[in-house]
Amino acid sequence: MKSAPAPHFKNPRASHNFQGQTCSIAAVGSYLPERVLRNADLEKIVETSDEWIVTRTGIRERRIAAPEEATSDLAAKAARTALERAGVAAEQVDLIIVATITPDMGFPATACLVQQKLGAKRAAAFDLEAACSGFIYGLEVGQQFIMSRTYNTVLVIGAEKLTSIVNWQDRNTCVLFGDGAGAAVLQNRPNAHGLLTVRMGADGAKSNLIRMPGGGSLHPASMQTVVSRLHYLQMEGKEVFKNAVTAMCTAATEAMRRCEIDISQIKCIIPHQANRRIIDAVGERLGATPEQMFINLEKFGNTSAASVAIALDEAVSSGRLQRGDLVMLVAFGAGLTWGAAVIEW
Ligand code: UT7
């Protein structure tokens, strides 16, 4: 009798405590609002050009949610698709984690509003705020609940209505962002494919590089905060760019080291979709081929916490990613925060 072939990677979760258990991604789903805002439309709003936006960022268009559509609506739509594909009823969901920097309101958590919209009556629900790294942070948090056998089914959603906090007078930022949502259904499936490792990091010393200062306990909403435009997203683009490349490469390298794999074993690298030049620089530094890098930012711009989740769904739906392939997710955002995940798809 032939013995089973040795796996070509190490599963860092296959420790004594977790023997035989896997946090599997049963299915993913996404939702993008219908309305498309093209670079040519932005030329009418601020002093910019399609040429500048495409060459400096790679973005050609982005989606804009309708005025009455909130982040929880986008999140619920993405989640419904993921649940349907996983064959999981809303009532089976134990926990909903919504990663977002654009919650419907200060509180309650957007996750609770999603719970109600889905009819996921049994589910606990909370929001997680790690900006563009939010979906990867969410996967790690969800995985901990699965691996500890606290919950069997966890819904992790990255959802943003960034156009609600974009300063349409600031050409440095308003051309970059879009709305959308992506969701993943995590389940405990013994000896199945799933998450191998997640690395997360943060650097609060650089919190001033991307932020929305108004409306919190430091600068509660007032006439003055509105006049000073503190309720909009602010970003030091150049500094963020440099930090993004370094942190994403470090997180990705560490994640690969823990799985004892090299870049050539990864079928598809799904980076946060902020800037084509960041993605190219990260790919180059990691020694990846252009074919390994998944890019869809030309269609959706930067959707922060939703970006990696939307791209993962597209990679799966388009057949680019097949069951058994190794995929790496890697992201960077405000906080600063960053994260990388290796998944046996
Ligand atoms: O999702 C969280 C993570 N976020 C990111 O990763 C974003 C990281 N940063 C970036 O992607 C880039 O820094 C930007 C796309 C934001 C900016 O690109 P850049 O190559 O760093 O440009 P810059 O900020 O150095 O600006 C270069 C020039 C400036 O003009 P001067 O001062 O050289 O005359 C800007 O005023 O481009 C000008 N500029 C624009 N021109 C036309 C800035 N925005 C625009 C615009 N249209 N929209």
XYZ file of N, CA and C and ligand atoms in Angstrom, residues 46-50 52-53 55-57 59 131-133 162 170-177 210 235-242 244-245 248 272-278 302-304 332-334 336, ligand 1:
195
model
N -12.668 67.788 -9.151
C -11.400 68.371 -8.665
C -10.422 68.502 -9.832
N -9.340 69.224 -9.567
C -8.345 69.415 -10.627
C -7.477 68.154 -10.733
N -7.904 67.252 -11.566
C -7.174 66.001 -11.747
C -7.354 65.549 -13.188
N -6.746 64.417 -13.527
C -6.912 63.906 -14.889
C -6.877 62.385 -14.848
N -7.561 61.812 -15.826
C -7.542 60.349 -15.959
C -6.090 59.878 -16.046
N -3.318 61.226 -14.799
C -2.616 61.242 -13.496
C -3.072 60.061 -12.649
N -4.376 59.868 -12.581
C -4.899 58.810 -11.693
C -4.417 57.440 -12.156
N -1.769 56.623 -14.103
C -0.326 56.387 -14.001
C 0.157 56.351 -12.544
N -0.456 57.161 -11.660
C 0.021 57.194 -10.261
C -0.608 56.104 -9.400
N -1.806 55.583 -9.819
C -2.491 54.606 -8.950
C -2.936 53.331 -9.659
N -5.917 53.128 -10.917
C -7.386 53.100 -10.790
C -8.049 53.785 -12.004
N -8.826 49.123 9.780
C -8.759 49.785 8.469
C -8.572 48.757 7.346
N -7.614 49.018 6.454
C -7.479 48.165 5.261
C -6.999 46.759 5.604
N -6.459 46.556 6.807
C -6.044 45.215 7.232
C -7.200 44.485 7.911
N -16.769 54.118 1.884
C -15.724 55.141 2.067
C -16.113 56.476 1.465
N -10.542 67.330 -1.857
C -9.117 66.986 -1.713
C -8.713 65.981 -2.793
N -8.049 66.479 -3.823
C -7.704 65.601 -4.949
C -6.681 64.540 -4.546
N -5.947 64.811 -3.453
C -4.951 63.836 -2.991
C -5.598 62.524 -2.541
N -6.851 62.597 -2.094
C -7.495 61.387 -1.566
C -8.776 60.979 -2.303
N -9.541 61.946 -2.806
C -10.887 61.592 -3.279
C -10.879 60.701 -4.520
N -9.759 60.662 -5.225
C -9.710 59.841 -6.448
C -9.410 58.371 -6.130
N -9.080 58.089 -4.866
C -8.529 56.768 -4.540
C -9.567 55.741 -4.096
N -10.663 56.193 -3.496
C -11.489 55.262 -2.725
C -12.819 54.908 -3.382
N -2.739 58.195 8.401
C -4.094 58.078 7.800
C -5.081 58.104 8.957
N -4.878 61.779 4.672
C -3.775 60.834 4.453
C -2.505 61.539 3.957
N -1.370 61.110 4.522
C -0.050 61.527 4.012
C 0.384 60.441 3.030
N -0.044 60.588 1.787
C 0.101 59.512 0.796
C 1.497 58.940 0.647
N 2.475 59.832 0.518
C 3.845 59.368 0.225
C 4.410 58.510 1.359
N 4.201 58.993 2.593
C 4.700 58.261 3.768
C 4.001 56.908 3.897
N 2.692 56.934 3.645
C 1.916 55.687 3.727
C 2.445 54.694 2.698
N 2.706 55.180 1.520
C 3.227 54.342 0.429
C 4.474 53.579 0.882
N 5.433 54.328 1.431
C 6.720 53.709 1.827
C 6.496 52.662 2.910
N 3.807 51.067 3.565
C 2.986 49.955 3.068
C 3.865 48.881 2.439
N 4.764 49.289 1.585
C 5.607 48.306 0.871
C 6.425 47.503 1.884
N 4.083 45.228 4.260
C 3.444 44.108 3.540
C 4.469 43.025 3.220
N -3.824 44.011 -0.710
C -4.754 45.137 -0.567
C -4.643 46.005 -1.816
N -5.797 46.385 -2.346
C -5.834 47.088 -3.634
C -5.839 48.610 -3.413
N -4.671 49.164 -3.067
C -4.604 50.610 -2.816
C -3.965 51.343 -3.986
N -2.906 50.763 -4.514
C -2.141 51.453 -5.549
C -1.360 50.413 -6.352
N -1.485 50.482 -7.648
C -0.807 49.529 -8.536
C 0.712 49.533 -8.291
N 1.247 50.722 -8.008
C 2.711 50.813 -7.808
C 3.128 50.132 -6.514
N 2.266 50.187 -5.486
C 2.570 49.471 -4.235
C 2.556 47.968 -4.511
N -9.651 51.747 -4.013
C -9.307 51.257 -2.671
C -10.598 51.157 -1.851
N -10.985 49.944 -1.486
C -12.211 49.759 -0.680
C -11.857 49.353 0.749
N -10.653 49.704 1.200
C -10.190 49.480 2.571
C -10.462 48.048 3.036
N -2.407 46.341 4.315
C -1.776 47.411 5.094
C -2.758 48.562 5.178
N -2.809 49.235 6.322
C -3.726 50.366 6.403
C -3.517 51.253 7.608
N -4.527 52.082 7.866
C -4.457 53.043 8.962
C -4.252 52.314 10.281
N -0.921 52.567 12.290
C -0.889 51.708 11.106
C -1.164 50.259 11.485
O -5.432 52.037 2.016
C -4.534 52.469 2.981
C -3.223 52.575 2.410
N -3.173 53.688 1.492
C -2.269 53.662 0.582
O -1.562 52.685 0.481
C -2.044 54.878 -0.285
C -0.567 55.099 -0.420
N -0.188 56.273 -1.177
C -0.369 56.368 -2.506
O -0.958 55.493 -3.124
C 0.245 57.543 -3.215
O 1.102 58.230 -2.364
C -0.809 58.540 -3.792
C -1.534 57.911 -4.964
C -1.802 58.906 -2.707
C -0.138 59.804 -4.283
O 0.852 59.469 -5.259
P 2.312 60.111 -5.174
O 3.045 59.629 -6.333
O 2.841 59.806 -3.807
O 1.995 61.630 -5.388
P 2.274 62.872 -4.415
O 1.367 62.824 -3.251
O 3.742 62.961 -4.161
O 1.867 64.041 -5.377
C 2.608 64.320 -6.557
C 1.972 65.500 -7.234
C 1.732 66.689 -6.308
O 1.947 67.863 -7.043
P 3.301 68.711 -6.827
O 3.329 69.040 -5.372
O 4.411 67.788 -7.226
O 3.103 69.866 -7.733
C 0.280 66.558 -5.991
O -0.304 67.790 -5.663
O 0.711 65.126 -7.754
C -0.283 66.021 -7.283
N -1.524 65.324 -7.132
C -2.432 65.210 -8.108
N -2.455 65.661 -9.370
C -3.532 65.357 -10.115
C -1.964 64.666 -6.029
N -3.172 64.133 -6.282
C -3.475 64.447 -7.562
C -4.587 64.187 -8.395
N -4.562 64.644 -9.664
N -5.641 63.479 -7.982
